[in-house]
Amino acid sequence: MTDAVRILMCAPHHYEVDYVINPWMEGNIHRSSRERAQAEWEQLHQVLETYATIEQIEPQQGWPDMVFTANAGLILGDNVVLSRFFHAERQGEEPYFQQWFESQGYKVHVLPKSLPFEGAGDALLDRSGRWLWAGYGFRSELDSHPYLAKWLDVEVLSLRLVDRRFYHLDTCFCPLTDGYLLYYPGAFDTYSNRLIELRVPPEKRIAIDEVDAVNFACNSVNIDRIVVMNKASDSLKQMLTDRGFTPLETPLGEFLKAGGAAKCLTLRVNEPHQESPQTSTVQNRTIQIEGHLLDSGLVNQVLDTIVAGGGSFQVANFQLGAQRLDTSVAQVKVSAPDSTVMADIMGQLIDLGATTISEDTIAANLVAVTQAGVAPDDFYATTIYPTEVSIDGEWLKVQGQRMDGAIAVANTPSGKIVRCKLLRDLQLGESVVVGSEGIRTKRNTTTIKKAATEEFSFMGAGVSSERRVELVVEQIAWDLRRIRDRGGKVVVVAGPVVIHTGGSEHLNRLIRDGYVHALLGGNAIAVHDIEQSLMGTSLGVDMQRGTSVHGGHRHHLKAINTIRRCGSIANAVEQGILTSGVMYECVKHQVPFSLAGSIRDDGPLPDTKMDLIEAQADYARLIEGSDLILMLSSMLHSIGVGNMTPAGVKMVCVDINPAVVTKLSDRGSIESIGVVTDVGLFLSLLIQQLNKLTGQYDRV
Ligand code: ARG
């Protein structure tokens, strides 16, 4: 049966490393010897002749890589898909190969222009002809795969190559007789490795290591039980023999200089073909993005997201705004190897504000909640950005926007209610939006632009210099003043450091002057504030003199005990026991506060909510409708609050630790300002600035 195998080769009369189109060619220009190449090629020819009939195509002057006939096209039965080379350096080979295929009576299929595909170098049949493995990522375009499926009537499994050294599928992947597979897993992305593992059972997989891989061991010609290759390690040879194969080495070093070896030098012209349903799981979607695309860097972000997610793209249309302030529109065709990868990419693109072009016809997918507090597997996880979902032909706005929730849809007598809900709050009778269809988010690219150019340049330096702190404080004071005067809402999130650093008197002023409309924190800030007010110390340190007080370590416990006796902070104020401090001011000025407990809390104070679900709900209630959130040195509570806050709310995060500030700014909110400084100092500057403003106002 082996004599039925026919292979096309091309003698290396004009072979040469003339240019660089893969990493192997680097540094090898004109470094190959034609005589040695000729000798190596002849030896390969001789070895193969024993097992197959070798056909030859006339080599052509000026096309040195034509020896690599694997790249001529892909043959299956009477059909051949002609290659469309990615690099101009090889495109001139196409007509010669086309001629040869036509002269042999094949039906030649030609891919659309600008859709690269490099033939059998990037597409390898399962040796029983059950399906076709097709590579993409460097030379062949993912979008060529559906054509292969259609023209060759075969199932196509797309594999993504990620290592430049293994730029063609046949450099790192070699299906063998009886369903075996010789391959180098490191050349593929995670998803492709998973696909390989799904199709090829473990006992049939021969995974090689890098040393064999760079010797082009995967670039083998397999005929029946023979495996012809450049070179293999002893252990690889052993593995092959153990599985009933005979490895035959024939040195091809001269061709390695051009990035090819045994398999590249051959094209099998009669491939086994089993009838199989022609399918390709490759998916396509066209998305649109709009806004200040160039300034904001959004286009890059979108394209990076597609590629990093395992897909590929084509920019279909890009209308640049005529003036600097005009917005631009881009349409991008996204391709992915299958629907899972597509859903993943689309989910991320939607979060970037992309809309699907055919959005009006695509409805959001809803799945009923079958267990209270648990979402269906594929639920869409929400972001901080305003979101809409398409239900019954209408775009409905999601209420209660926050990140890390699910979108719940409830039917009520007055219509559908679409809400962002935490997973634990989902109820039977509701449905949840799954997948990424029929969802759109609105991102304000103007703000992205502004943030990128102004606020973050301030952040850019990492630690802010004093003058910069002053500048940013001026801006915040201005904002606070305006928000207060128009009846807006400011929420302060504060950690105990505010008290330790002497910030308490300033925070008191802010509360008294009506700048604070809710206070959020933990047990500690209240405890230390009360300790200071009752005993003049904060965690046992005298706040006037800055030294530890004898027996001071008990002070905070005494403070807790006193409040516990009163029943609540408010009672202590009412009974005239607590007469100053942050908590006192809150009670006096009816500023609602919420204290969320934690595992390390002493006491706790009777006001501290140790039920965290309750505490989260309380925080969420107090944040609602806020215009600005001032986060003062509390990593835990600030991040908690950040997670609940929708885009559009200004966040000012002050911390001496740059990592905390960065973490908060990185959550994707573009309206956040980070200030790396001592919080006591910050508050003092802020009060000074507000005083100045008041002076100005008063004068007017
Ligand atoms: N220099 C050629 C190129 O980069 C080598 C082709 C190797 N062929 C292959 N099927 N891997 O195109």
Coordinates of N, CA and C and ligand atoms in Angstrom, one line a residue, residues 15 19 21-22 25 65 68-71 85 87 90 93 118 120-122 139 167-171 216 219 255 257-261 263-265, ligand 1:
Y15 N 18.2 27.1 -4.6 CA 18.0 27.3 -3.2 C 19.1 28.2 -2.6
Y19 N 16.7 36.2 2.0 CA 16.0 37.2 2.7 C 15.6 36.6 4.1
I21 N 12.4 35.9 6.5 CA 11.0 35.9 6.7 C 10.6 35.0 7.9
N22 N 11.6 34.4 8.5 CA 11.3 33.7 9.8 C 12.6 33.8 10.6
M25 N 16.1 32.3 9.6 CA 16.9 32.9 8.5 C 17.7 34.0 8.9
D65 N 12.9 29.7 -2.1 CA 12.2 28.8 -1.1 C 11.2 27.9 -1.8
F68 N 10.6 24.3 -0.7 CA 9.6 23.9 0.4 C 8.2 23.7 -0.2
T69 N 8.1 22.5 -0.9 CA 6.8 22.3 -1.6 C 5.6 22.1 -0.7
A70 N 5.9 21.9 0.6 CA 4.8 21.8 1.5 C 3.9 23.0 1.5
N71 N 4.6 24.1 1.1 CA 3.8 25.4 1.1 C 3.1 25.7 -0.3
F85 N 0.7 33.3 -0.2 CA 1.8 33.5 0.7 C 1.7 34.8 1.5
H87 N 4.2 36.5 2.8 CA 5.3 37.4 2.5 C 5.5 37.5 1.0
R90 N 7.7 35.2 -1.2 CA 7.4 33.9 -1.8 C 6.1 33.9 -2.7
E93 N 6.0 32.3 -6.2 CA 6.0 30.9 -6.4 C 4.6 30.4 -6.8
E118 N -0.8 29.2 3.9 CA 0.4 28.6 3.4 C 0.4 27.1 3.2
A120 N 0.1 23.0 2.9 CA 0.3 21.9 3.8 C 1.3 22.2 4.9
G121 N 2.0 23.4 4.8 CA 2.9 23.8 5.9 C 2.0 24.2 7.1
D122 N 0.8 24.6 6.9 CA -0.1 25.1 7.9 C -1.3 24.3 8.1
R139 N 1.5 32.8 9.6 CA 1.5 32.9 8.2 C 0.1 32.7 7.6
Y167 N 6.6 28.8 13.2 CA 5.7 29.7 12.5 C 4.7 29.0 11.6
H168 N 5.1 27.8 11.2 CA 4.2 26.9 10.4 C 3.8 25.8 11.3
L169 N 2.6 25.3 11.1 CA 2.1 24.2 11.9 C 3.0 22.9 11.8
D170 N 3.5 22.7 10.6 CA 4.3 21.5 10.4 C 5.7 21.6 11.0
T171 N 6.0 22.7 11.7 CA 7.3 22.8 12.4 C 7.2 22.3 13.8
F216 N 13.8 20.4 14.6 CA 12.7 20.1 13.6 C 12.3 18.6 13.6
N219 N 9.0 18.1 12.1 CA 8.9 18.3 10.7 C 9.3 17.0 10.0
F255 N 18.9 23.2 5.2 CA 17.6 23.7 5.0 C 17.0 24.3 6.3
K257 N 18.6 26.3 8.0 CA 19.0 27.7 7.9 C 17.9 28.6 7.3
A258 N 17.0 28.0 6.6 CA 15.9 28.7 6.0 C 14.6 28.5 6.8
G259 N 14.7 27.7 7.9 CA 13.5 27.4 8.7 C 12.7 26.2 8.2
G260 N 13.3 25.3 7.5 CA 12.6 24.1 7.1 C 13.4 22.8 7.2
A261 N 12.7 21.7 7.1 CA 13.4 20.4 7.2 C 12.6 19.4 6.3
K263 N 9.7 17.5 6.3 CA 8.3 17.7 5.9 C 8.1 18.9 5.0
C264 N 8.8 20.0 5.3 CA 8.7 21.2 4.5 C 9.1 20.9 3.0
L265 N 10.0 20.0 2.8 CA 10.6 19.8 1.5 C 9.7 18.8 0.7
Ligands
ARG1 N1 12.0 29.9 4.3 C1 10.7 29.3 4.2 C2 9.7 30.3 4.7 O1 9.9 30.9 5.7 C3 10.7 28.0 4.9 C4 9.4 27.3 4.7 C5 9.3 26.0 5.5 N2 8.2 25.3 5.2 C6 7.4 24.7 6.0 N3 6.4 24.0 5.6 N4 7.5 24.8 7.3 O2 8.6 30.4 4.2

